[in-house]
Amino acid sequence: MQTVLSIAIDALAYGMVLFVISIGLSVTMGLMRVVNLAHGAFAMIGGYIASYAARDLGLAYGFAIVLAVFGTILIAIPIERLLYRRIYGAPELTQVLMTIGITFCIIGIANYVFGPTLKTVPLPAQLQGSVDLGFRAIATHRLFAILCGLAVAVALWYTIERTAFGVKLRASVDNAAMAAALGVRTEIVYAVSFAVAVGLAAFGGVVGAELLPVEPYYALRYMVTFLVVVSVGGAGSIPGALLACLLLGGIDTTGRYLMPEFGEFFFYLAVIAIICVFPRGLAGRAKG
Amino acid sequence: MSMTTTNDLIAETQGKRRFGASDLIGLGVILALAVVGYFLFPTNLALLTRIIAIALLVLSLDLVTGYCGVATLGHAALFGAGAYAAGIVSAHYGINDPFAMLAFGIAAGAVAGLICGAVILRAHGLPQLVLSIALIHLFHEFANKASSWTGGSDGLSGIAPSALFGLYEFDLWGRTAYVFGVVLLVLVFFVLRLIVRSPFGMLCRAIKEDPIRIRSMGASPKAALMKMYVISGAVAGVGGALNAISTQVVGLDSLSFTMSAESLVMLVLGGTGSLFGALTGTIVFMFFEDVVSAANPFHWLTMVGALLIAVVLFAPKGLYGTAAAFVARRREAK
């Protein structure tokens, strides 16, 4: 029973971190139809900035998060303007190559600037230790990650379903040309969504630094995981992404606990099975 | 995908099916380069042999990506299957004849091609890409776990190919392996040239352009693509087996995602949809890698990234494709 509970909590925390990072990827992929393999690299940049701010400059944890989110967005804006602009609507192979190229560059630069070692984001005293839930104690940090994930999910759901911006966003996802013809400034919608996506990636990178340690090959190691989440969930769908994160987080964590020697074997097997059964993702629409 | 070299298509629609002058020139260039390489780098034949093995992988990737339009980031699975098959029959079963090892490599590559094709061709677009990535990781994990067969992360050692025709030993200098590799490359190139110009090859190109139309014309896109995947697997298997025979070890890196991604980079660098493009890309990339990564492996990654971005922005047809288009324009202007 104890094992089941700890697996469940770890899986939940892991799934939520995955969700925070990959939901931005899912939204931009549904919106701009860009296969963005460099998304993990933005999460990594966020982690590096937070680590530098909190550990080397001694700033508070909350401040480090804010700095990481805005710093990453600042770095991402010129990249979007100069490089991503040119591959909107291009064939997939072109997009894959461009974004892999960006990922490689970021990895190389991160390695040069910060060195090949693991970087930690020191937790404040409030997030260390554990919380007693009555039936068992869980690490406060895990709880924090789960709550962050829930908060992001609720905030995104509210923005997309209940605000004017959300209406424009949904219209642009469904039919960008028609939305533009009706007076929606799609390029602004694109730019804002891209910035939010990158910011969320950075946020997830910082919050999840305990579970997905920050190092130069972070971008390459988890790139696949994030893509898998989006593809399994169906691009552009928040409930789909949430479901996919919890499902894949569960499979991965269970596999690690019960059969550590098989590594990620079951994770990828599950991915292949799910995509073969649902080629458009769990919540994918008819037109991908 | 718009990265085709259109002059190839034009040449073919004009009915040049037989083995034309351009092929002879191409073969001549390959052989000339092989001879020049032999005399320029007599102490580094191992690198040249590796380039040939990787060139075979890139050629096989070109068959599915360039000619059939299947986007895959997991093509090293086919190469690795060939390498491990050739290595395992030698290390565990004592089958040391190079040609037998080669045959096992080809068979294993074809089987891996069948498996990968069956999985990857089920989806399109992003899911297809993710399936290919999941597959390469699955193959990698499997090879890592089956360590009694594959040596796991230590790599498979104890491969001892016997002398070629019983006469030419695979020596320390790698001369035999190099000549063996060049002959294999020329043979494979010749066969592939025939295949891509056959009615079957044209069918594959047509499927890439418009699968629905092909289906309505009465052909099965899925069956044709599966066939091409198996052929591609066999070619990658040749490359894998050559690598196993020449280096006499097989490491997990031959089944890695990095290897798959790099082979795609080489293909695009040279130009998709043309066999010469695949060869050009491999040679340029591998030499570049050898020079730069010797200086600093991390700068190497940044350089590859910058190179990729530059190719996508400025030469979307690749080096060979751009050059070929330039020559074709010149010819038209005359």
Coordinates of C-alpha atoms in Angstrom, one line a residue:
Chain A
M1 CA 0.0 0.0 0.0
Q2 CA 2.8 2.3 0.9
T3 CA 4.5 1.6 -2.4
V4 CA 1.4 2.2 -4.3
L5 CA 0.9 5.6 -2.6
S6 CA 4.4 6.8 -3.2
I7 CA 4.2 5.7 -6.8
A8 CA 1.0 7.5 -7.2
I9 CA 2.3 10.7 -5.7
D10 CA 5.6 10.6 -7.6
A11 CA 3.7 9.9 -10.8
L12 CA 1.3 12.8 -10.1
A13 CA 4.2 15.2 -9.5
Y14 CA 6.1 14.0 -12.5
G15 CA 3.0 14.2 -14.7
M16 CA 2.2 17.7 -13.5
V17 CA 5.7 19.0 -14.3
L18 CA 5.5 17.4 -17.7
F19 CA 2.1 19.1 -18.2
V20 CA 3.4 22.6 -17.3
I21 CA 6.3 22.3 -19.7
S22 CA 4.6 20.6 -22.6
I23 CA 1.2 22.4 -22.6
G24 CA 2.9 25.4 -24.2
L25 CA 4.2 23.2 -26.9
S26 CA 0.8 21.6 -27.4
V27 CA -0.9 25.0 -27.8
T28 CA 1.7 26.4 -30.2
M29 CA 1.7 23.2 -32.2
G30 CA -2.1 23.3 -32.5
L31 CA -2.0 27.0 -33.3
M32 CA 1.0 27.5 -35.6
R33 CA 1.5 23.9 -36.8
V34 CA 5.2 24.1 -36.0
V35 CA 6.9 20.9 -34.8
N36 CA 9.0 22.7 -32.2
L37 CA 11.8 20.3 -31.0
A38 CA 13.5 23.3 -29.3
H39 CA 10.8 23.6 -26.6
G40 CA 12.8 21.6 -24.1
A41 CA 15.7 23.9 -24.7
F42 CA 13.6 26.8 -23.4
A43 CA 12.7 24.9 -20.3
M44 CA 16.4 24.3 -19.8
I45 CA 17.2 28.0 -20.2
G46 CA 14.7 28.7 -17.5
G47 CA 16.3 26.2 -15.2
Y48 CA 19.7 27.7 -15.8
I49 CA 18.6 31.3 -15.2
A50 CA 16.8 30.3 -12.0
S51 CA 19.8 28.3 -10.8
Y52 CA 22.1 31.2 -11.5
A53 CA 19.8 33.7 -9.8
A54 CA 19.1 31.6 -6.7
R55 CA 22.4 29.9 -6.2
D56 CA 25.0 32.3 -7.4
L57 CA 23.2 35.6 -6.8
G58 CA 21.4 34.4 -3.7
L59 CA 18.0 35.7 -4.7
A60 CA 14.7 34.4 -3.3
Y61 CA 13.1 31.4 -4.9
G62 CA 10.0 33.2 -6.1
F63 CA 12.1 36.0 -7.6
A64 CA 14.3 33.5 -9.3
I65 CA 11.2 31.9 -10.9
V66 CA 9.9 35.3 -12.2
L67 CA 13.4 36.1 -13.5
A68 CA 13.6 32.8 -15.3
V69 CA 10.3 33.1 -17.0
F70 CA 10.8 36.6 -18.2
G71 CA 14.5 36.1 -19.1
T72 CA 13.6 33.1 -21.2
I73 CA 10.9 35.0 -23.0
L74 CA 13.4 37.7 -23.7
I75 CA 15.8 35.2 -25.2
A76 CA 13.1 33.5 -27.2
I77 CA 11.6 36.6 -28.8
P78 CA 14.5 37.3 -31.2
I79 CA 14.7 33.6 -32.0
E80 CA 11.0 33.6 -32.9
R81 CA 11.3 36.8 -35.0
L82 CA 14.4 35.7 -36.9
L83 CA 14.0 31.9 -37.3
Y84 CA 10.6 30.6 -36.4
R85 CA 8.9 33.2 -38.6
R86 CA 10.4 31.5 -41.7
I87 CA 9.2 28.0 -41.0
Y88 CA 5.5 28.6 -40.3
G89 CA 3.7 26.6 -42.9
A90 CA 6.8 24.9 -44.1
P91 CA 7.0 21.1 -44.5
E92 CA 7.5 19.1 -41.3
L93 CA 11.0 18.0 -42.3
T94 CA 12.1 21.6 -42.6
Q95 CA 10.6 22.5 -39.2
V96 CA 12.3 19.5 -37.6
L97 CA 15.7 20.4 -39.0
M98 CA 15.5 24.0 -38.1
T99 CA 14.3 23.4 -34.5
I100 CA 16.9 20.6 -34.0
G101 CA 19.5 23.0 -35.2
I102 CA 18.3 25.6 -32.6
T103 CA 18.4 22.9 -29.9
F104 CA 22.0 21.9 -30.8
C105 CA 23.1 25.5 -30.7
I106 CA 21.5 26.1 -27.3
I107 CA 23.0 23.0 -25.9
G108 CA 26.4 23.9 -27.2
I109 CA 26.2 27.5 -25.8
A110 CA 24.8 26.3 -22.4
N111 CA 27.6 23.9 -22.2
Y112 CA 30.2 26.6 -23.0
V113 CA 28.7 29.2 -20.6
F114 CA 27.6 27.0 -17.6
G115 CA 29.8 23.9 -18.0
P116 CA 28.8 20.3 -18.3
T117 CA 27.8 19.8 -14.6
L118 CA 24.4 19.4 -13.1
K119 CA 22.9 22.7 -11.9
T120 CA 20.5 22.7 -8.9
V121 CA 17.9 25.3 -8.0
P122 CA 18.2 25.6 -4.2
L123 CA 14.7 25.3 -2.6
P124 CA 13.6 27.7 0.1
A125 CA 13.1 26.4 3.6
Q126 CA 9.3 26.3 3.2
L127 CA 9.5 23.8 0.3
Q128 CA 12.0 21.5 2.0
G129 CA 10.9 18.8 4.4
S130 CA 7.6 17.1 4.1
V131 CA 3.9 17.7 4.8
D132 CA 1.8 15.2 6.8
L133 CA -1.4 14.5 5.0
G134 CA -2.8 12.4 7.9
F135 CA -2.4 9.1 6.3
R136 CA 1.2 9.6 5.1
A137 CA 3.8 12.3 4.7
I138 CA 4.9 13.6 1.3
A139 CA 7.7 15.9 0.2
T140 CA 6.6 19.5 0.2
H141 CA 8.3 20.1 -3.1
R142 CA 6.2 17.3 -4.8
L143 CA 3.1 18.9 -3.4
F144 CA 4.2 22.3 -4.7
A145 CA 4.8 20.9 -8.2
I146 CA 1.4 19.3 -8.2
L147 CA -0.3 22.5 -7.1
C148 CA 1.6 24.5 -9.8
G149 CA 0.4 22.1 -12.4
L150 CA -3.2 22.4 -11.3
A151 CA -2.9 26.2 -11.1
V152 CA -1.5 26.3 -14.7
A153 CA -4.3 23.9 -15.9
V154 CA -7.1 26.0 -14.3
A155 CA -5.6 29.3 -15.5
L156 CA -5.2 28.1 -19.0
W157 CA -8.6 26.6 -19.1
Y158 CA -10.1 29.9 -17.8
T159 CA -8.1 32.0 -20.4
I160 CA -9.0 29.9 -23.3
E161 CA -12.7 29.1 -22.5
R162 CA -13.8 32.4 -20.8
T163 CA -11.8 35.4 -22.0
A164 CA -11.9 37.4 -25.3
F165 CA -8.3 36.4 -26.0
G166 CA -9.3 32.8 -25.6
V167 CA -12.0 33.2 -28.2
K168 CA -9.6 34.7 -30.7
L169 CA -7.0 31.9 -29.9
R170 CA -9.6 29.2 -30.5
A171 CA -10.7 30.8 -33.7
S172 CA -7.1 31.1 -35.0
V173 CA -6.5 27.4 -34.1
D174 CA -9.6 26.3 -36.0
N175 CA -9.0 28.4 -39.1
A176 CA -6.4 31.1 -39.1
A177 CA -7.3 32.6 -42.5
M178 CA -10.9 33.0 -41.6
A179 CA -10.1 34.4 -38.2
A180 CA -7.8 37.0 -39.8
A181 CA -10.6 37.9 -42.3
L182 CA -12.9 38.5 -39.4
G183 CA -10.5 41.0 -37.9
V184 CA -8.5 38.9 -35.4
R185 CA -4.9 40.1 -35.4
T186 CA -3.6 36.6 -35.8
E187 CA 0.1 37.7 -35.7
I188 CA -0.5 39.2 -32.2
V189 CA -2.3 36.0 -31.1
Y190 CA 0.7 34.0 -32.4
A191 CA 3.2 36.2 -30.7
V192 CA 1.4 36.1 -27.3
S193 CA 0.9 32.4 -27.4
F194 CA 4.5 31.8 -28.3
A195 CA 5.6 34.0 -25.4
V196 CA 3.2 32.3 -23.0
A197 CA 4.4 28.9 -24.2
V198 CA 8.0 29.7 -23.7
G199 CA 7.3 31.3 -20.3
L200 CA 5.4 28.1 -19.2
A201 CA 8.3 26.0 -20.4
A202 CA 10.7 28.0 -18.3
F203 CA 8.4 27.9 -15.3
G204 CA 8.1 24.1 -15.6
G205 CA 11.8 23.8 -16.0
V206 CA 12.4 25.6 -12.7
V207 CA 9.6 23.9 -10.7
G208 CA 10.6 20.5 -12.1
A209 CA 14.3 21.0 -11.6
E210 CA 14.2 18.4 -8.8
L211 CA 12.6 15.8 -11.0
L212 CA 14.3 16.6 -14.3
P213 CA 17.8 17.8 -13.4
V214 CA 19.1 20.8 -15.4
E215 CA 22.2 19.9 -17.4
P216 CA 23.3 20.8 -21.0
Y217 CA 21.7 17.7 -22.6
Y218 CA 18.4 18.3 -20.9
A219 CA 17.1 19.7 -24.1
L220 CA 17.9 16.6 -26.0
R221 CA 17.0 14.1 -23.3
Y222 CA 13.5 15.3 -22.6
M223 CA 12.7 16.7 -26.0
V224 CA 11.3 13.3 -26.9
T225 CA 9.2 13.1 -23.8
F226 CA 7.6 16.5 -24.4
L227 CA 6.9 15.7 -28.0
V228 CA 5.5 12.3 -27.0
V229 CA 3.1 14.0 -24.5
V230 CA 1.8 16.4 -27.2
S231 CA 1.4 13.7 -29.8
V232 CA -0.3 11.3 -27.4
G233 CA -2.6 14.0 -26.0
G234 CA -3.4 15.6 -29.4
A235 CA -1.9 18.9 -30.4
G236 CA -3.8 22.0 -29.1
S237 CA -5.9 20.1 -26.5
I238 CA -5.5 21.0 -22.8
P239 CA -7.6 18.0 -21.4
G240 CA -5.8 15.7 -23.8
A241 CA -2.4 17.0 -22.7
L242 CA -3.3 16.6 -19.0
L243 CA -4.6 13.1 -19.5
A244 CA -1.5 12.2 -21.6
C245 CA 0.8 13.6 -18.9
L246 CA -0.8 11.7 -16.1
L247 CA -1.0 8.5 -18.1
L248 CA 2.6 8.7 -19.3
G249 CA 3.9 10.0 -16.0
G250 CA 2.2 7.0 -14.3
I251 CA 3.6 4.5 -16.7
D252 CA 7.1 5.9 -16.5
T253 CA 7.1 6.2 -12.7
T254 CA 5.6 2.7 -12.2
G255 CA 8.1 1.2 -14.6
R256 CA 11.0 2.9 -12.7
Y257 CA 9.8 1.7 -9.3
L258 CA 8.8 -1.8 -10.1
M259 CA 11.2 -2.7 -12.9
P260 CA 14.1 -0.2 -12.8
E261 CA 16.3 -2.5 -14.9
F262 CA 14.1 -2.0 -17.9
G263 CA 14.4 1.8 -17.9
E264 CA 12.2 3.5 -20.3
F265 CA 11.3 0.3 -22.3
F266 CA 7.7 0.3 -21.1
F267 CA 7.3 4.0 -21.6
Y268 CA 8.1 3.8 -25.3
L269 CA 6.2 0.6 -25.8
A270 CA 3.1 2.3 -24.3
V271 CA 3.7 5.3 -26.6
I272 CA 3.8 3.2 -29.7
A273 CA 0.6 1.3 -28.6
I274 CA -1.3 4.5 -27.8
I275 CA -0.3 6.2 -31.1
C276 CA -1.2 3.1 -33.1
V277 CA -4.6 3.0 -31.5
F278 CA -5.2 6.8 -31.5
P279 CA -3.2 8.1 -34.4
R280 CA -4.5 11.7 -33.8
G281 CA -3.9 11.6 -30.0
L282 CA -6.3 10.9 -27.2
A283 CA -8.2 14.1 -27.7
G284 CA -7.1 14.9 -31.3
R285 CA -9.6 16.3 -33.8
A286 CA -10.3 14.9 -37.2
K287 CA -8.2 17.5 -39.0
G288 CA -4.7 17.4 -37.5
Chain B
M1 CA 7.9 18.0 -49.2
S2 CA 9.4 20.5 -51.5
M3 CA 13.0 19.5 -51.2
T4 CA 13.1 17.5 -54.5
T5 CA 15.6 18.0 -57.2
T6 CA 13.2 18.6 -60.0
N7 CA 15.7 18.0 -62.8
D8 CA 15.9 14.3 -61.8
L9 CA 12.2 14.2 -62.4
I10 CA 12.5 15.9 -65.7
A11 CA 15.2 13.6 -66.8
E12 CA 13.1 10.7 -65.9
T13 CA 9.9 11.9 -67.6
Q14 CA 12.0 12.2 -70.8
G15 CA 12.4 8.4 -70.7
K16 CA 16.0 8.1 -69.7
R17 CA 15.5 4.7 -68.0
R18 CA 18.7 3.0 -68.9
F19 CA 21.9 3.4 -67.1
G20 CA 22.9 6.7 -68.7
A21 CA 26.1 8.8 -69.0
S22 CA 25.5 10.7 -65.8
D23 CA 25.5 7.4 -63.8
L24 CA 28.8 6.4 -65.3
I25 CA 30.2 9.8 -64.4
G26 CA 28.9 9.4 -60.9
L27 CA 30.4 6.0 -60.5
G28 CA 33.7 7.4 -61.9
V29 CA 33.6 10.2 -59.4
I30 CA 33.0 7.7 -56.5
L31 CA 35.9 5.5 -57.6
A32 CA 38.2 8.5 -58.2
L33 CA 37.3 9.9 -54.7
A34 CA 38.0 6.4 -53.2
V35 CA 41.5 6.3 -54.9
V36 CA 42.3 9.9 -53.9
G37 CA 41.2 9.2 -50.3
Y38 CA 43.4 6.1 -50.2
F39 CA 46.5 8.0 -51.2
L40 CA 45.7 11.2 -49.2
F41 CA 44.9 9.5 -45.9
P42 CA 46.8 6.2 -45.9
T43 CA 46.9 6.3 -42.1
N44 CA 43.3 7.1 -41.6
L45 CA 41.5 4.5 -43.7
A46 CA 39.4 3.6 -40.7
L47 CA 37.7 7.0 -41.0
L48 CA 37.2 6.6 -44.7
T49 CA 35.6 3.1 -44.1
R50 CA 33.3 4.6 -41.5
I51 CA 32.3 7.3 -43.9
I52 CA 31.3 4.6 -46.4
A53 CA 29.3 2.7 -43.8
I54 CA 27.5 5.9 -42.8
A55 CA 27.0 6.8 -46.4
L56 CA 25.1 3.5 -46.8
L57 CA 22.9 4.5 -43.9
V58 CA 22.2 7.9 -45.4
L59 CA 21.4 6.4 -48.8
S60 CA 18.9 4.1 -47.2
L61 CA 17.4 7.0 -45.3
D62 CA 17.2 8.9 -48.6
L63 CA 15.1 6.0 -50.0
V64 CA 12.3 6.5 -47.4
T65 CA 12.6 10.2 -46.7
G66 CA 13.8 11.6 -50.0
Y67 CA 11.9 9.3 -52.4
C68 CA 8.8 8.4 -50.3
G69 CA 8.4 11.4 -48.1
V70 CA 8.4 9.5 -44.8
A71 CA 9.8 11.8 -42.0
T72 CA 11.8 9.6 -39.6
L73 CA 14.2 10.3 -36.7
G74 CA 14.7 6.6 -36.0
H75 CA 16.5 5.3 -39.0
A76 CA 19.6 4.1 -37.1
A77 CA 17.5 1.2 -35.9
L78 CA 18.0 -0.4 -39.3
F79 CA 21.7 0.3 -39.3
G80 CA 22.1 -1.0 -35.8
A81 CA 20.2 -4.2 -36.5
G82 CA 22.5 -5.0 -39.3
A83 CA 25.6 -4.2 -37.3
Y84 CA 24.4 -6.3 -34.3
A85 CA 23.3 -9.2 -36.5
A86 CA 26.7 -9.3 -38.3
G87 CA 28.5 -8.9 -34.9
I88 CA 26.5 -11.5 -33.0
V89 CA 26.8 -14.3 -35.6
S90 CA 30.6 -13.8 -35.5
A91 CA 31.0 -13.3 -31.8
H92 CA 28.6 -16.0 -30.6
Y93 CA 28.2 -18.5 -33.4
G94 CA 31.7 -18.4 -35.0
I95 CA 30.4 -17.5 -38.5
N96 CA 33.4 -15.4 -39.5
D97 CA 33.1 -15.3 -43.2
P98 CA 32.7 -11.7 -44.2
F99 CA 30.1 -12.5 -46.9
A100 CA 28.0 -14.6 -44.5
M101 CA 28.2 -11.8 -41.9
L102 CA 27.1 -9.4 -44.6
A103 CA 24.2 -11.6 -45.5
F104 CA 23.1 -11.8 -41.9
G105 CA 23.4 -8.0 -41.6
I106 CA 21.3 -7.5 -44.8
A107 CA 18.6 -9.9 -43.5
A108 CA 18.5 -8.3 -40.1
G109 CA 18.3 -4.9 -41.6
A110 CA 15.4 -5.9 -43.9
V111 CA 13.6 -7.5 -40.9
A112 CA 14.1 -4.3 -38.9
G113 CA 12.9 -2.3 -41.9
L114 CA 9.7 -4.5 -42.0
I115 CA 9.1 -3.9 -38.3
C116 CA 9.8 -0.2 -38.4
G117 CA 7.8 0.3 -41.6
A118 CA 4.8 -1.5 -40.2
V119 CA 4.8 0.8 -37.1
I120 CA 5.9 4.1 -38.6
L121 CA 3.6 4.0 -41.7
R122 CA 0.6 3.7 -39.5
A123 CA 0.6 7.5 -38.8
H124 CA 1.4 10.7 -40.6
G125 CA 3.0 14.0 -39.5
L126 CA 3.9 14.5 -35.9
P127 CA 2.7 11.1 -34.7
Q128 CA 4.8 9.5 -37.4
L129 CA 7.9 11.4 -36.1
V130 CA 7.1 10.4 -32.5
L131 CA 6.6 6.8 -33.5
S132 CA 10.0 6.7 -35.2
I133 CA 11.7 8.3 -32.1
A134 CA 9.9 5.8 -29.8
L135 CA 11.1 3.0 -32.0
I136 CA 14.7 3.9 -31.9
H137 CA 14.6 4.3 -28.1
L138 CA 12.9 0.9 -27.9
F139 CA 15.6 -0.7 -30.0
H140 CA 18.3 1.0 -27.9
E141 CA 16.8 -0.1 -24.6
F142 CA 16.4 -3.6 -25.9
A143 CA 20.0 -3.9 -27.0
N144 CA 21.1 -2.4 -23.7
K145 CA 19.1 -5.0 -21.7
A146 CA 19.9 -8.0 -23.8
S147 CA 23.5 -7.7 -22.7
S148 CA 24.3 -11.4 -22.8
W149 CA 23.8 -11.1 -26.6
T150 CA 24.9 -7.6 -27.4
G151 CA 27.4 -6.8 -24.6
G152 CA 25.1 -4.0 -23.4
S153 CA 26.7 -0.7 -22.8
D154 CA 30.2 -2.2 -23.0
G155 CA 29.6 -2.9 -26.7
L156 CA 29.8 -6.2 -28.5
S157 CA 33.4 -7.3 -28.9
G158 CA 35.1 -10.5 -30.1
I159 CA 34.1 -10.1 -33.7
A160 CA 36.8 -11.7 -35.8
P161 CA 36.1 -11.7 -39.5
S162 CA 38.2 -14.2 -41.4
A163 CA 40.1 -13.3 -44.5
L164 CA 38.2 -12.1 -47.6
F165 CA 38.1 -15.1 -50.1
G166 CA 40.6 -16.7 -47.7
L167 CA 43.3 -14.4 -49.1
Y168 CA 43.0 -10.9 -47.8
E169 CA 43.2 -10.5 -44.0
F170 CA 41.4 -7.6 -42.3
D171 CA 44.6 -6.0 -41.2
L172 CA 45.4 -3.3 -38.7
W173 CA 45.7 -0.6 -41.4
G174 CA 42.2 -1.4 -42.6
R175 CA 43.2 -1.6 -46.3
T176 CA 41.1 -4.7 -46.9
A177 CA 38.1 -3.2 -45.1
Y178 CA 38.4 -0.1 -47.2
V179 CA 38.5 -1.8 -50.5
F180 CA 35.6 -4.1 -49.4
G181 CA 33.6 -1.0 -48.4
V182 CA 34.3 0.8 -51.7
V183 CA 33.2 -2.2 -53.7
L184 CA 30.0 -2.6 -51.6
L185 CA 29.2 1.1 -52.0
V186 CA 29.6 0.9 -55.7
L187 CA 27.4 -2.2 -56.0
V188 CA 24.7 -0.7 -53.7
F189 CA 24.8 2.5 -55.6
F190 CA 24.4 0.7 -58.9
V191 CA 21.4 -1.3 -57.7
L192 CA 19.7 1.7 -56.0
R193 CA 20.1 3.7 -59.2
L194 CA 18.2 1.0 -61.0
I195 CA 15.6 0.7 -58.3
V196 CA 14.8 4.5 -58.1
R197 CA 14.4 4.6 -61.9
S198 CA 12.3 1.5 -62.1
P199 CA 8.5 1.9 -62.4
F200 CA 8.4 0.9 -58.7
G201 CA 10.7 3.9 -57.8
M202 CA 8.5 6.2 -59.8
L203 CA 5.5 4.9 -58.0
C204 CA 7.1 5.7 -54.7
R205 CA 7.8 9.3 -55.8
A206 CA 4.3 9.6 -57.0
I207 CA 3.0 8.5 -53.5
K208 CA 5.1 11.2 -51.9
E209 CA 3.5 13.8 -54.1
D210 CA -0.1 12.6 -53.8
P211 CA -1.1 9.3 -52.1
I212 CA -4.8 9.7 -52.6
R213 CA -4.4 10.0 -56.3
I214 CA -2.2 6.9 -56.4
R215 CA -4.8 5.0 -54.5
S216 CA -7.6 6.1 -56.9
M217 CA -5.4 4.9 -59.7
G218 CA -5.5 1.4 -58.3
A219 CA -2.1 1.1 -56.6
S220 CA -1.6 0.5 -52.9
P221 CA 0.6 3.2 -51.3
K222 CA 1.1 1.3 -48.1
A223 CA 2.4 -1.9 -49.9
A224 CA 4.8 0.2 -52.1
L225 CA 6.1 2.1 -49.0
M226 CA 6.5 -1.1 -47.0
K227 CA 8.5 -2.6 -49.9
M228 CA 10.7 0.5 -50.0
Y229 CA 11.2 0.3 -46.3
V230 CA 12.4 -3.3 -46.5
I231 CA 14.8 -2.4 -49.3
S232 CA 16.0 0.6 -47.3
G233 CA 16.5 -1.8 -44.3
A234 CA 18.6 -4.1 -46.4
V235 CA 20.8 -1.2 -47.5
A236 CA 21.2 0.1 -44.0
G237 CA 22.0 -3.5 -43.0
V238 CA 24.9 -3.5 -45.5
G239 CA 26.2 -0.4 -43.9
G240 CA 25.8 -1.8 -40.4
A241 CA 27.5 -5.1 -41.3
L242 CA 30.4 -3.2 -43.0
N243 CA 30.8 -1.1 -39.8
A244 CA 30.9 -4.3 -37.6
I245 CA 33.4 -6.0 -39.9
S246 CA 35.7 -3.1 -40.2
T247 CA 35.8 -1.9 -36.6
Q248 CA 35.2 -5.3 -35.1
V249 CA 33.1 -3.9 -32.3
V250 CA 29.5 -2.8 -32.2
G251 CA 28.5 -0.2 -29.7
L252 CA 25.1 1.0 -28.5
D253 CA 25.7 4.3 -30.3
S254 CA 24.9 2.6 -33.6
L255 CA 21.3 2.3 -32.4
S256 CA 21.1 5.8 -30.9
F257 CA 18.8 8.7 -31.5
T258 CA 21.8 10.9 -32.1
M259 CA 22.9 8.7 -35.0
S260 CA 19.5 8.9 -36.5
A261 CA 19.4 12.6 -36.2
E262 CA 22.9 13.0 -37.6
S263 CA 22.1 10.8 -40.6
L264 CA 19.1 13.0 -41.3
V265 CA 21.3 16.1 -41.0
M266 CA 23.7 14.6 -43.5
L267 CA 21.0 13.8 -45.9
V268 CA 19.5 17.3 -45.8
L269 CA 22.9 18.9 -46.0
G270 CA 23.5 17.0 -49.3
G271 CA 20.0 17.2 -50.6
T272 CA 17.1 14.8 -50.3
G273 CA 15.6 12.9 -53.2
S274 CA 18.9 12.2 -55.0
L275 CA 21.5 9.5 -54.3
F276 CA 24.4 11.8 -55.1
G277 CA 23.0 14.3 -52.6
A278 CA 23.1 11.7 -49.9
L279 CA 26.7 10.8 -50.7
T280 CA 27.8 14.5 -50.9
G281 CA 26.2 15.3 -47.5
T282 CA 27.8 12.3 -45.8
I283 CA 31.3 13.1 -47.0
V284 CA 31.1 16.8 -46.2
F285 CA 29.6 16.2 -42.8
M286 CA 31.9 13.5 -41.7
F287 CA 35.1 15.3 -42.7
F288 CA 33.8 18.5 -41.0
E289 CA 33.0 16.4 -37.9
D290 CA 36.4 14.8 -37.9
V291 CA 38.2 18.2 -38.0
V292 CA 36.0 20.2 -35.7
S293 CA 35.2 17.6 -33.0
A294 CA 38.9 16.8 -32.7
A295 CA 39.3 20.4 -31.5
N296 CA 36.2 20.7 -29.2
P297 CA 33.2 18.3 -29.0
F298 CA 30.9 20.9 -27.6
H299 CA 31.6 23.5 -30.2
W300 CA 30.9 20.8 -32.6
L301 CA 27.3 20.6 -31.5
T302 CA 26.9 24.4 -31.8
M303 CA 28.4 24.2 -35.3
V304 CA 26.1 21.4 -36.4
G305 CA 23.2 23.5 -35.2
A306 CA 24.3 26.6 -37.0
L307 CA 25.0 24.6 -40.1
L308 CA 21.5 23.1 -40.0
I309 CA 19.8 26.5 -39.6
A310 CA 21.9 27.9 -42.4
V311 CA 21.0 25.0 -44.8
V312 CA 17.3 25.3 -44.0
L313 CA 17.4 29.1 -44.6
F314 CA 19.8 29.4 -47.5
A315 CA 20.0 26.1 -49.3
P316 CA 16.8 24.2 -48.7
K317 CA 17.7 21.8 -51.6
G318 CA 21.0 20.9 -50.0
L319 CA 24.5 21.2 -51.4
Y320 CA 24.1 18.8 -54.3
G321 CA 20.6 20.0 -55.0
T322 CA 21.6 23.6 -55.2
A323 CA 24.6 22.9 -57.3
A324 CA 22.5 20.7 -59.7
A325 CA 19.9 23.4 -60.0
F326 CA 22.6 26.0 -60.7
V327 CA 24.1 23.8 -63.5
A328 CA 20.7 23.1 -64.9
R329 CA 20.0 26.9 -65.1
R330 CA 23.3 27.5 -66.8
R331 CA 22.5 24.9 -69.4
E332 CA 19.1 26.4 -70.1
A333 CA 20.6 29.8 -70.5
K334 CA 22.9 28.6 -73.2

